[in-house]
Short mmCIF file of C-alpha atoms in Angstrom, two decimals:
data_model
loop_
_atom_site.label_atom_id
_atom_site.label_comp_id
_atom_site.label_asym_id
_atom_site.label_seq_id
_atom_site.Cartn_x
_atom_site.Cartn_y
_atom_site.Cartn_z
CA UNK A 145 -67.19 -15.06 -129.49
CA UNK A 146 -66.82 -11.67 -131.02
CA UNK A 147 -69.90 -10.80 -133.12
CA UNK A 148 -69.48 -8.78 -136.44
CA UNK A 149 -71.25 -5.66 -134.93
CA UNK A 150 -68.26 -5.35 -132.52
CA UNK A 151 -65.44 -6.59 -134.78
CA UNK A 152 -65.02 -3.52 -136.92
CA UNK A 153 -64.54 -5.61 -139.98
CA UNK A 154 -67.34 -4.15 -142.14
CA UNK A 155 -71.02 -2.85 -142.18
CA UNK A 156 -74.07 -4.56 -140.66
CA UNK A 157 -75.96 -6.42 -143.19
CA UNK A 158 -79.69 -6.94 -142.71
CA UNK A 159 -81.12 -10.02 -144.21
CA UNK A 160 -84.29 -11.90 -143.39
CA UNK A 161 -84.56 -15.60 -143.61
CA UNK A 162 -87.89 -17.23 -143.31
CA UNK A 163 -88.81 -19.34 -140.40
CA UNK A 164 -89.27 -22.55 -142.45
CA UNK A 165 -85.76 -21.91 -144.01
CA UNK A 166 -84.17 -21.78 -140.55
CA UNK A 167 -85.79 -25.08 -139.41
CA UNK A 168 -84.55 -27.17 -142.21
CA UNK A 169 -80.78 -27.12 -142.71
CA UNK A 170 -81.13 -28.04 -146.27
CA UNK A 171 -83.23 -24.96 -146.98
CA UNK A 172 -81.02 -22.35 -145.02
CA UNK A 173 -78.52 -22.05 -147.81
CA UNK A 174 -81.08 -21.74 -150.51
CA UNK A 175 -82.96 -18.96 -148.57
CA UNK A 176 -79.71 -17.11 -147.84
CA UNK A 177 -78.75 -17.29 -151.60
CA UNK A 178 -82.15 -15.96 -152.55
CA UNK A 179 -82.04 -13.27 -150.00
CA UNK A 180 -78.61 -12.00 -151.30
CA UNK A 181 -79.57 -12.23 -154.93
CA UNK A 182 -82.66 -10.17 -154.22
CA UNK A 183 -80.69 -7.50 -152.28
CA UNK A 184 -78.32 -7.29 -155.20
CA UNK A 185 -81.02 -7.26 -157.91
CA UNK A 186 -82.89 -4.55 -156.07
CA UNK A 187 -80.03 -2.37 -155.78
CA UNK A 188 -79.89 -2.44 -151.84
CA UNK A 189 -76.49 -3.98 -152.09
CA UNK A 190 -74.65 -2.00 -154.80
CA UNK A 191 -71.58 -2.97 -156.85
CA UNK A 192 -68.50 -2.83 -154.69
CA UNK A 193 -70.23 -3.25 -151.36
CA UNK A 194 -68.15 -5.51 -149.11
CA UNK A 195 -69.98 -8.28 -147.39
CA UNK A 196 -69.26 -9.33 -143.90
CA UNK A 197 -67.00 -12.49 -143.21
CA UNK A 198 -68.82 -15.64 -143.32
CA UNK A 199 -68.03 -16.27 -139.61
CA UNK A 200 -69.54 -12.92 -138.48
CA UNK A 201 -72.64 -13.17 -140.81
CA UNK A 202 -73.31 -16.74 -139.54
CA UNK A 203 -73.27 -15.43 -136.03
CA UNK A 204 -75.63 -12.54 -136.86
CA UNK A 205 -78.05 -14.92 -138.74
CA UNK A 206 -77.78 -17.87 -136.22
CA UNK A 207 -76.70 -20.23 -138.88
CA UNK A 208 -73.67 -22.55 -139.43
CA UNK A 209 -70.51 -20.87 -140.79
CA UNK A 210 -70.25 -23.42 -143.64
CA UNK A 211 -73.65 -22.59 -144.80
CA UNK A 212 -72.75 -18.83 -145.39
CA UNK A 213 -69.45 -19.85 -146.99
CA UNK A 214 -71.15 -22.26 -149.35
CA UNK A 215 -73.75 -19.46 -150.32
CA UNK A 216 -70.95 -17.11 -151.01
CA UNK A 217 -69.20 -19.62 -153.17
CA UNK A 218 -72.32 -20.32 -155.18
CA UNK A 219 -72.95 -16.60 -155.80
CA UNK A 220 -69.23 -16.10 -156.71
CA UNK A 221 -69.59 -18.92 -159.33
CA UNK A 222 -72.76 -17.33 -160.72
CA UNK A 223 -71.04 -13.85 -160.96
CA UNK A 224 -73.16 -12.05 -158.32
CA UNK A 225 -70.17 -11.77 -156.13
CA UNK A 226 -66.42 -11.66 -156.30
CA UNK A 227 -63.87 -13.05 -153.88
CA UNK A 228 -60.22 -12.15 -153.71
CA UNK A 229 -57.48 -12.92 -151.03
CA UNK A 230 -57.12 -10.09 -148.76
CA UNK A 231 -60.13 -8.12 -150.21
CA UNK A 232 -62.98 -10.06 -148.83
CA UNK A 233 -66.29 -10.80 -150.65
CA UNK A 234 -67.79 -8.04 -152.71
CA UNK A 235 -70.83 -7.45 -154.76
CA UNK A 236 -69.78 -7.86 -158.45
CA UNK A 237 -69.99 -5.19 -160.99
CA UNK A 238 -72.13 -7.11 -163.30
CA UNK A 239 -72.65 -6.13 -166.92
CA UNK A 240 -76.28 -5.78 -167.80
CA UNK A 241 -77.34 -5.69 -164.13
CA UNK A 242 -80.23 -3.40 -163.11
CA UNK A 243 -79.29 0.21 -162.67
CA UNK A 244 -77.59 0.83 -159.34
CA UNK A 245 -79.66 2.51 -156.65
CA UNK A 246 -78.31 6.10 -156.32
CA UNK A 247 -79.42 8.96 -154.36
CA UNK A 248 -81.71 11.10 -156.41
CA UNK A 249 -80.67 14.80 -156.22
CA UNK A 250 -83.35 17.29 -155.61
CA UNK A 251 -84.56 19.12 -158.56
CA UNK A 252 -81.92 21.45 -159.66
CA UNK A 253 -82.76 24.98 -159.14
CA UNK A 254 -80.46 27.92 -160.23
CA UNK A 255 -78.94 29.33 -157.14
CA UNK A 256 -77.69 32.97 -156.87
CA UNK A 257 -73.99 33.24 -156.63
CA UNK A 258 -74.13 36.57 -154.72
CA UNK A 259 -76.24 37.50 -151.80
CA UNK A 260 -77.35 40.63 -149.89
CA UNK A 261 -80.12 38.78 -148.07
CA UNK A 262 -80.66 40.29 -144.66
CA UNK A 263 -80.47 38.28 -141.53
CA UNK A 264 -77.08 36.56 -141.51
CA UNK A 265 -73.57 37.61 -140.51
CA UNK A 266 -70.46 37.10 -142.51
CA UNK A 267 -70.09 33.47 -141.71
CA UNK A 268 -66.46 33.47 -143.03
CA UNK A 269 -65.60 35.78 -139.96
CA UNK A 270 -66.83 33.28 -137.50
CA UNK A 271 -64.04 33.20 -134.70
CA UNK A 272 -63.06 29.61 -135.04
CA UNK A 273 -59.82 29.69 -133.06
CA UNK A 274 -61.38 31.45 -130.14
CA UNK A 275 -64.45 29.29 -130.17
CA UNK A 276 -62.31 26.11 -130.22
CA UNK A 277 -60.41 27.51 -127.18
CA UNK A 278 -63.59 27.95 -125.30
CA UNK A 279 -64.98 24.63 -126.35
CA UNK A 280 -61.85 22.82 -125.01
CA UNK A 281 -61.98 24.78 -121.77
CA UNK A 282 -65.70 24.21 -121.43
CA UNK A 283 -65.44 20.46 -122.04
CA UNK A 284 -62.48 20.01 -119.75
CA UNK A 285 -64.30 21.83 -116.89
CA UNK A 286 -67.73 20.45 -117.46
CA UNK A 287 -69.30 18.66 -114.71
CA UNK A 288 -70.69 15.15 -115.27
CA UNK A 289 -74.22 16.17 -115.15
CA UNK A 290 -73.66 18.31 -118.33
CA UNK A 291 -73.79 14.99 -120.31
CA UNK A 292 -77.09 13.87 -118.78
CA UNK A 293 -80.68 14.92 -119.35
CA UNK A 294 -80.53 18.79 -119.34
CA UNK A 295 -82.40 21.31 -117.25
CA UNK A 296 -84.95 22.98 -119.68
CA UNK A 297 -84.09 26.34 -118.15
CA UNK A 298 -80.59 26.03 -119.61
CA UNK A 299 -77.17 25.42 -118.19
CA UNK A 300 -76.40 27.40 -115.09
CA UNK A 301 -73.10 28.42 -116.39
CA UNK A 302 -74.64 30.14 -119.46
CA UNK A 303 -77.38 31.89 -117.64
CA UNK A 304 -74.97 33.35 -115.16
CA UNK A 305 -72.82 34.58 -117.93
CA UNK A 306 -75.82 35.98 -119.80
CA UNK A 307 -77.18 37.72 -116.89
CA UNK A 308 -74.01 39.76 -116.41
CA UNK A 309 -73.46 40.45 -120.13
CA UNK A 310 -77.00 41.57 -120.81
CA UNK A 311 -77.03 43.89 -117.85
CA UNK A 312 -73.58 45.44 -118.83
CA UNK A 313 -74.14 45.53 -122.58
CA UNK A 314 -77.78 45.99 -123.16
CA UNK A 315 -79.33 47.38 -120.01
CA UNK A 316 -81.42 44.22 -119.24
CA UNK A 317 -82.62 43.87 -115.61
CA UNK A 318 -82.53 40.26 -114.65
CA UNK A 319 -80.95 37.49 -112.64
CA UNK A 320 -80.02 34.01 -113.97
CA UNK A 321 -83.28 32.42 -112.52
CA UNK A 322 -85.42 34.50 -114.98
CA UNK A 323 -83.49 33.37 -118.14
CA UNK A 324 -84.59 30.46 -120.16
CA UNK A 325 -82.34 29.26 -122.92
CA UNK A 326 -83.92 28.42 -126.45
CA UNK A 327 -82.59 27.26 -129.65
CA UNK A 328 -82.98 30.68 -131.36
CA UNK A 329 -85.21 33.86 -130.96
CA UNK A 330 -87.84 32.24 -133.15
CA UNK A 331 -87.88 29.11 -130.98
CA UNK A 332 -88.30 31.37 -128.04
CA UNK A 333 -91.26 33.20 -129.68
CA UNK A 334 -92.81 29.93 -130.46
CA UNK A 335 -92.69 28.89 -126.74
CA UNK A 336 -94.06 32.26 -125.65
CA UNK A 337 -96.88 31.90 -128.30
CA UNK A 338 -97.89 28.52 -126.81
CA UNK A 339 -97.68 29.82 -123.37
CA UNK A 340 -99.76 32.92 -123.56
CA UNK A 341 -101.92 32.25 -126.55
CA UNK A 342 -104.30 34.80 -127.73
CA UNK A 343 -103.86 37.18 -130.64
CA UNK A 344 -100.56 39.34 -130.88
CA UNK A 345 -99.89 42.65 -132.23
CA UNK A 346 -96.91 42.76 -134.67
CA UNK A 347 -95.10 45.59 -136.55
CA UNK A 348 -96.82 46.31 -139.80
CA UNK A 349 -93.66 45.61 -141.61
CA UNK A 350 -91.75 42.80 -139.77
CA UNK A 351 -90.15 39.45 -140.26
CA UNK A 352 -92.67 37.29 -142.16
CA UNK A 353 -91.00 34.06 -140.68
CA UNK A 354 -92.15 35.35 -137.10
CA UNK A 355 -95.77 35.81 -138.44
CA UNK A 356 -95.80 32.29 -139.96
CA UNK A 357 -94.32 30.85 -136.79
CA UNK A 358 -97.04 32.49 -134.75
CA UNK A 359 -99.63 31.18 -137.15
CA UNK A 360 -98.30 27.74 -136.76
CA UNK A 361 -98.80 28.16 -132.93
CA UNK A 362 -102.42 29.06 -133.54
CA UNK A 363 -101.82 32.60 -132.69
CA UNK A 364 -103.41 35.35 -134.92
CA UNK A 365 -101.46 38.64 -135.61
CA UNK A 366 -102.70 42.16 -135.80
CA UNK A 367 -100.63 44.78 -137.78
CA UNK A 368 -99.40 47.97 -135.94
CA UNK A 369 -99.01 51.18 -137.92
CA UNK A 370 -95.50 52.44 -138.35
CA UNK A 371 -94.28 56.02 -138.78
CA UNK A 372 -91.01 57.89 -138.28
CA UNK A 373 -91.25 57.20 -134.63
CA UNK A 374 -91.65 53.49 -134.96
CA UNK A 375 -94.59 51.32 -134.17
CA UNK A 376 -97.89 52.89 -132.85
CA UNK A 377 -99.10 51.17 -129.74
CA UNK A 378 -102.64 49.52 -129.97
CA UNK A 379 -105.70 51.10 -128.23
CA UNK A 380 -105.91 49.55 -124.76
CA UNK A 381 -109.64 49.73 -124.92
CA UNK A 382 -109.83 48.13 -128.30
CA UNK A 383 -109.32 44.38 -129.31
CA UNK A 384 -107.84 42.38 -126.56
CA UNK A 385 -104.37 41.25 -127.42
CA UNK A 386 -102.07 39.05 -125.38
CA UNK A 387 -98.83 40.66 -126.51
CA UNK A 388 -97.19 43.15 -128.67
CA UNK A 389 -93.97 41.94 -130.69
CA UNK A 390 -91.48 44.72 -131.32
CA UNK A 391 -88.00 45.32 -132.58
CA UNK A 392 -87.40 48.49 -130.57
CA UNK A 393 -83.67 48.85 -130.85
CA UNK A 394 -83.56 48.76 -134.61
CA UNK A 395 -86.86 48.22 -136.23
CA UNK A 396 -86.86 45.34 -138.85
CA UNK A 397 -86.80 46.12 -141.62
CA UNK A 398 -87.30 49.70 -141.87
CA UNK A 399 -84.65 50.75 -139.44
CA UNK A 400 -84.47 53.20 -136.59
CA UNK A 401 -85.04 52.85 -132.94
CA UNK A 402 -88.40 53.09 -131.30
CA UNK A 403 -89.10 56.68 -130.04
CA UNK A 404 -88.81 57.21 -126.22
CA UNK A 405 -92.39 58.39 -126.03
CA UNK A 406 -93.56 55.27 -127.85
CA UNK A 407 -91.53 52.98 -125.43
CA UNK A 408 -93.17 54.54 -122.53
CA UNK A 409 -96.59 54.05 -124.25
CA UNK A 410 -96.01 50.42 -125.02
CA UNK A 411 -95.06 49.74 -121.16
CA UNK A 412 -98.26 51.62 -120.17
CA UNK A 413 -100.40 49.54 -122.65
CA UNK A 414 -99.01 46.42 -121.12
CA UNK A 415 -99.72 47.55 -117.57
CA UNK A 416 -103.16 48.86 -118.43
CA UNK A 417 -104.23 45.61 -120.41
CA UNK A 418 -102.39 42.88 -118.46
CA UNK A 419 -100.58 41.99 -121.81
CA UNK A 420 -96.90 41.74 -122.43
CA UNK A 421 -94.38 43.21 -124.79
CA UNK A 422 -92.07 40.93 -126.55
CA UNK A 423 -88.70 42.56 -127.38
CA UNK A 424 -86.76 40.98 -130.18
CA UNK A 425 -83.18 42.41 -129.84
CA UNK A 426 -81.94 40.68 -132.95
CA UNK A 427 -78.88 42.96 -133.73
CA UNK A 428 -78.70 45.26 -130.89
CA UNK A 429 -74.88 45.05 -130.53
CA UNK A 430 -74.39 46.65 -133.76
CA UNK A 431 -74.69 50.59 -133.86
CA UNK A 432 -72.46 52.98 -135.75
CA UNK A 433 -73.61 56.72 -135.68
CA UNK A 434 -75.61 56.90 -132.51
CA UNK A 435 -75.43 56.17 -128.94
CA UNK A 436 -76.47 52.66 -127.75
CA UNK A 437 -80.13 52.18 -127.36
CA UNK A 438 -80.77 50.07 -124.15
CA UNK A 439 -83.22 47.32 -124.05
CA UNK A 440 -86.88 48.27 -123.56
CA UNK A 441 -86.96 45.49 -120.81
CA UNK A 442 -85.14 47.83 -118.62
CA UNK A 443 -88.11 50.01 -118.19
CA UNK A 444 -90.48 47.28 -117.11
CA UNK A 445 -89.02 43.85 -116.40
CA UNK A 446 -92.47 42.66 -115.03
CA UNK A 447 -94.04 43.43 -118.54
CA UNK A 448 -91.46 42.84 -121.11
CA UNK A 449 -89.98 39.58 -122.44
CA UNK A 450 -86.43 39.98 -123.79
CA UNK A 451 -85.56 37.73 -126.81
CA UNK A 452 -81.82 37.37 -127.82
CA UNK A 453 -79.73 35.14 -129.94
CA UNK A 454 -76.19 34.80 -131.30
CA UNK A 455 -77.47 34.10 -134.97
CA UNK A 456 -76.40 37.67 -136.01
CA UNK A 457 -73.39 38.32 -133.74
CA UNK A 458 -71.71 34.90 -134.13
CA UNK A 459 -73.56 32.36 -136.39
CA UNK A 460 -76.90 31.02 -137.11
CA UNK A 461 -75.23 27.45 -136.92
CA UNK A 462 -74.81 27.98 -133.08
CA UNK A 463 -78.41 27.17 -132.13
CA UNK A 464 -78.46 29.19 -128.90
CA UNK A 465 -81.00 31.90 -127.95
CA UNK A 466 -82.41 33.18 -124.65
CA UNK A 467 -85.59 34.57 -123.13
CA UNK A 468 -85.54 36.95 -120.13
CA UNK A 469 -88.91 36.53 -118.61
CA UNK A 470 -91.14 38.09 -116.15
CA UNK A 471 -91.36 35.79 -113.19
CA UNK A 472 -95.02 34.98 -113.66
CA UNK A 473 -94.30 33.48 -117.17
CA UNK A 474 -91.37 31.22 -116.27
CA UNK A 475 -93.45 28.23 -115.23
CA UNK A 476 -95.72 28.52 -118.30
CA UNK A 477 -92.97 28.69 -120.69
CA UNK A 478 -91.08 25.75 -119.18
CA UNK A 479 -94.35 23.76 -119.28
CA UNK A 480 -94.34 24.19 -123.00
CA UNK A 481 -90.68 23.54 -123.27
CA UNK A 482 -90.67 20.18 -121.48
CA UNK A 483 -89.24 18.39 -118.65
CA UNK A 484 -85.81 17.88 -120.15
CA UNK A 485 -83.77 20.01 -122.58
CA UNK A 486 -84.40 18.72 -126.07
CA UNK A 487 -83.45 21.65 -128.25
CA UNK A 488 -80.05 23.09 -127.22
CA UNK A 489 -76.78 21.38 -127.07
CA UNK A 490 -75.36 21.53 -123.57
CA UNK A 491 -71.76 21.68 -124.87
CA UNK A 492 -72.68 24.65 -127.05
CA UNK A 493 -74.16 26.45 -123.99
CA UNK A 494 -70.92 25.70 -121.91
CA UNK A 495 -68.71 26.89 -124.86
CA UNK A 496 -70.80 30.07 -125.21
CA UNK A 497 -70.70 30.71 -121.49
CA UNK A 498 -66.79 30.47 -121.55
CA UNK A 499 -66.75 32.61 -124.78
CA UNK A 500 -68.67 35.32 -122.89
CA UNK A 501 -66.86 35.14 -119.57
CA UNK A 502 -63.31 35.32 -120.84
CA UNK A 503 -64.21 38.46 -123.01
CA UNK A 504 -63.96 36.77 -126.49
CA UNK A 505 -67.62 37.69 -127.28
CA UNK A 506 -67.07 41.37 -126.61
CA UNK A 507 -63.86 41.27 -128.75
CA UNK A 508 -65.59 39.61 -131.56
CA UNK A 509 -68.56 42.00 -131.50
CA UNK A 510 -66.17 45.08 -131.46
CA UNK A 511 -64.23 43.53 -134.42
CA UNK A 512 -67.38 42.94 -136.48
CA UNK A 513 -68.86 46.20 -135.50
CA UNK A 514 -65.79 47.91 -137.14
CA UNK A 515 -66.02 45.50 -140.23
CA UNK A 516 -69.66 46.08 -140.75
CA UNK A 517 -69.51 49.85 -140.34
CA UNK A 518 -66.80 49.82 -143.13
CA UNK A 519 -69.10 47.82 -145.36
CA UNK A 520 -71.98 50.16 -144.68
CA UNK A 521 -70.00 53.19 -145.54
CA UNK A 522 -68.76 51.41 -148.71
CA UNK A 523 -72.34 50.63 -149.68
CA UNK A 524 -73.45 54.19 -149.05
CA UNK A 525 -70.46 55.61 -151.01
CA UNK A 526 -70.99 53.28 -153.93
CA UNK A 527 -74.69 54.20 -154.23
CA UNK A 528 -73.98 57.80 -154.11
CA UNK A 529 -71.50 57.57 -156.96
CA UNK A 530 -73.43 55.02 -159.22
CA UNK A 531 -77.14 55.28 -158.09
CA UNK A 532 -77.50 58.87 -156.53
CA UNK A 533 -81.35 58.85 -157.05
CA UNK A 534 -81.62 55.89 -154.66
CA UNK A 535 -82.34 56.93 -151.09
CA UNK A 536 -80.62 54.89 -148.45
CA UNK A 537 -82.25 54.60 -144.96
CA UNK A 538 -81.98 52.64 -141.70
CA UNK A 539 -78.14 52.76 -141.58
CA UNK A 540 -77.24 54.12 -138.15
CA UNK A 541 -77.31 50.63 -136.69
CA UNK A 542 -77.90 46.98 -137.49
CA UNK A 543 -76.77 44.77 -140.51
CA UNK A 544 -78.97 45.98 -143.21
CA UNK A 545 -80.15 49.06 -145.04
CA UNK A 546 -83.28 49.95 -146.95
CA UNK A 547 -82.95 51.33 -150.50
CA UNK A 548 -86.08 53.32 -151.43
CA UNK A 549 -86.96 52.77 -155.22
CA UNK A 550 -89.17 54.75 -157.54
CA UNK A 551 -92.82 53.74 -157.30
CA UNK A 552 -93.56 50.52 -159.25
CA UNK A 553 -90.00 49.42 -159.75
CA UNK A 554 -89.47 46.95 -156.86
CA UNK A 555 -90.57 43.77 -158.83
CA UNK A 556 -88.51 44.53 -161.90
CA UNK A 557 -85.45 45.34 -159.84
CA UNK A 558 -85.76 42.00 -158.14
CA UNK A 559 -85.99 40.28 -161.44
CA UNK A 560 -82.92 42.04 -162.74
CA UNK A 561 -80.98 41.09 -159.71
CA UNK A 562 -81.90 37.40 -160.08
CA UNK A 563 -80.85 37.49 -163.67
CA UNK A 564 -77.36 38.76 -162.37
CA UNK A 565 -77.31 36.09 -159.76
CA UNK A 566 -77.89 38.32 -156.98
CA UNK A 567 -80.22 37.37 -154.01
CA UNK A 568 -81.85 40.31 -152.31
CA UNK A 569 -85.23 41.03 -150.66
CA UNK A 570 -87.88 43.37 -151.59
CA UNK A 571 -89.48 45.55 -148.90
CA UNK A 572 -92.91 44.32 -149.73
CA UNK A 573 -91.95 40.89 -148.59
CA UNK A 574 -92.16 42.04 -144.98
CA UNK A 575 -95.45 43.83 -145.03
CA UNK A 576 -98.22 42.24 -143.02
CA UNK A 577 -100.97 40.99 -145.41
CA UNK A 578 -103.54 43.01 -143.35
CA UNK A 579 -101.39 46.06 -142.99
CA UNK A 580 -101.61 49.12 -145.32
CA UNK A 581 -98.87 49.37 -148.04
CA UNK A 582 -97.70 52.72 -146.87
CA UNK A 583 -94.08 52.33 -147.62
CA UNK A 584 -92.43 53.07 -150.81
CA UNK A 585 -91.03 50.39 -153.17
CA UNK A 586 -87.68 49.29 -151.83
CA UNK A 587 -84.95 46.71 -151.15
CA UNK A 588 -83.77 45.35 -147.89
CA UNK A 589 -79.98 44.93 -148.30
CA UNK A 590 -78.06 42.81 -145.88
CA UNK A 591 -74.53 44.16 -146.27
CA UNK A 592 -73.13 41.71 -143.55
CA UNK A 593 -73.94 38.68 -145.68
CA UNK A 594 -71.26 38.53 -148.34
CA UNK A 595 -67.68 37.67 -147.55
CA UNK A 596 -65.18 40.44 -147.80
CA UNK A 597 -63.67 38.90 -150.87
CA UNK A 598 -67.01 39.14 -152.62
CA UNK A 599 -68.28 42.40 -151.32
CA UNK A 600 -67.24 44.45 -154.26
CA UNK A 601 -68.59 42.16 -156.97
CA UNK A 602 -71.95 41.96 -154.92
CA UNK A 603 -72.25 45.69 -154.76
CA UNK A 604 -71.46 45.93 -158.56
CA UNK A 605 -74.40 43.49 -159.24
CA UNK A 606 -76.70 45.47 -157.03
CA UNK A 607 -75.97 48.74 -158.88
CA UNK A 608 -76.61 47.18 -162.13
CA UNK A 609 -79.86 45.85 -161.01
CA UNK A 610 -81.15 49.13 -159.76
CA UNK A 611 -83.47 51.44 -161.88
CA UNK A 612 -81.72 54.18 -163.63
CA UNK A 613 -82.63 57.77 -162.49
#
């Protein structure tokens, strides 16, 4: 006989009958009626809920069908249930009943309607049609093992595609066996922190979420000084550090590439101390007024870990990132990650592999590079016309700019922006708590975040929030 769970006639209904009720036929109906009443009274069964047919509920509970039918009839007579031909049996909408159980919404917080928050692409520009094409192609060609327990290194198809792309586009020196797929660059950093342990040096101004992530992994962070040439390497004879975390292609958030002399110095620090350099190449595809800056990893593949992700180039909803590792770290990172892939969808990996291999990723990046350059130019032109006293920096590459403000005005500017419904970050948000406050007041403006339709209104709110000259 078909059980209700397989019949498609309604939802499962969990009811508990006491053992004594089941053993005496005269008590089964009473216990069933009591259980249904209590479920309705408590709000677990709300008005309008369709109950399973008597036959299927009887099968699920292991009782006689007549017992369920009689219980339903009695509850209909009492007004707890309603029964109509063709509509089944439902919980009645009873006048004076206890308030229906509803999902309690989270406390309402005024949300900004405009955003210049850094760290996100324009999600309205996600290449849906091209991504769907790759998804269909990938699923059609996927081997059966793609739907089983995954290899923690990541799908071979994606690692092959990444090895070719990263070598060609970013100057990374690797082969597929040295790539480990992660859910994001942050996930990759967490895996590395667990694998190498020990304190890490980070840029004095950097992504606070990374500092928090390292702290959660039990890794202390030490701030590195920043100047016009980028981060200053630590003293090789000083505090022993396991790694230095850098954003050498486009320092976040201040902007600008790491000077070539500093690149060489960090590699020398790693070779002298036995530490590693972790390169977060979070938006390396986007440059406008300068030649491409290749990956630091290309200088020393045995000492530099390269972290990448599609969260800026495609979408943060595509949870795929990657690590290019020195060979000596692969086993340690995989030991932390686990025996099977628990983090990254195999179908997303296969789709991304196809997306890269057929050139769709390159075409999307080129299109977005043009769009973001146009936005950056509009931002600079608008500020020059409406707030010429505000200096804009860090605009040769990337997806954000830094607006330098008069001393002591950052907090008030953020308050005005919030009152105008504009979300934007202050530069001080990114300062390491143990680092010197040696940067001017400022805003970190993510000009990639608004949709094209809202960009003009967003810039207007920004200009209204800025202090007057």
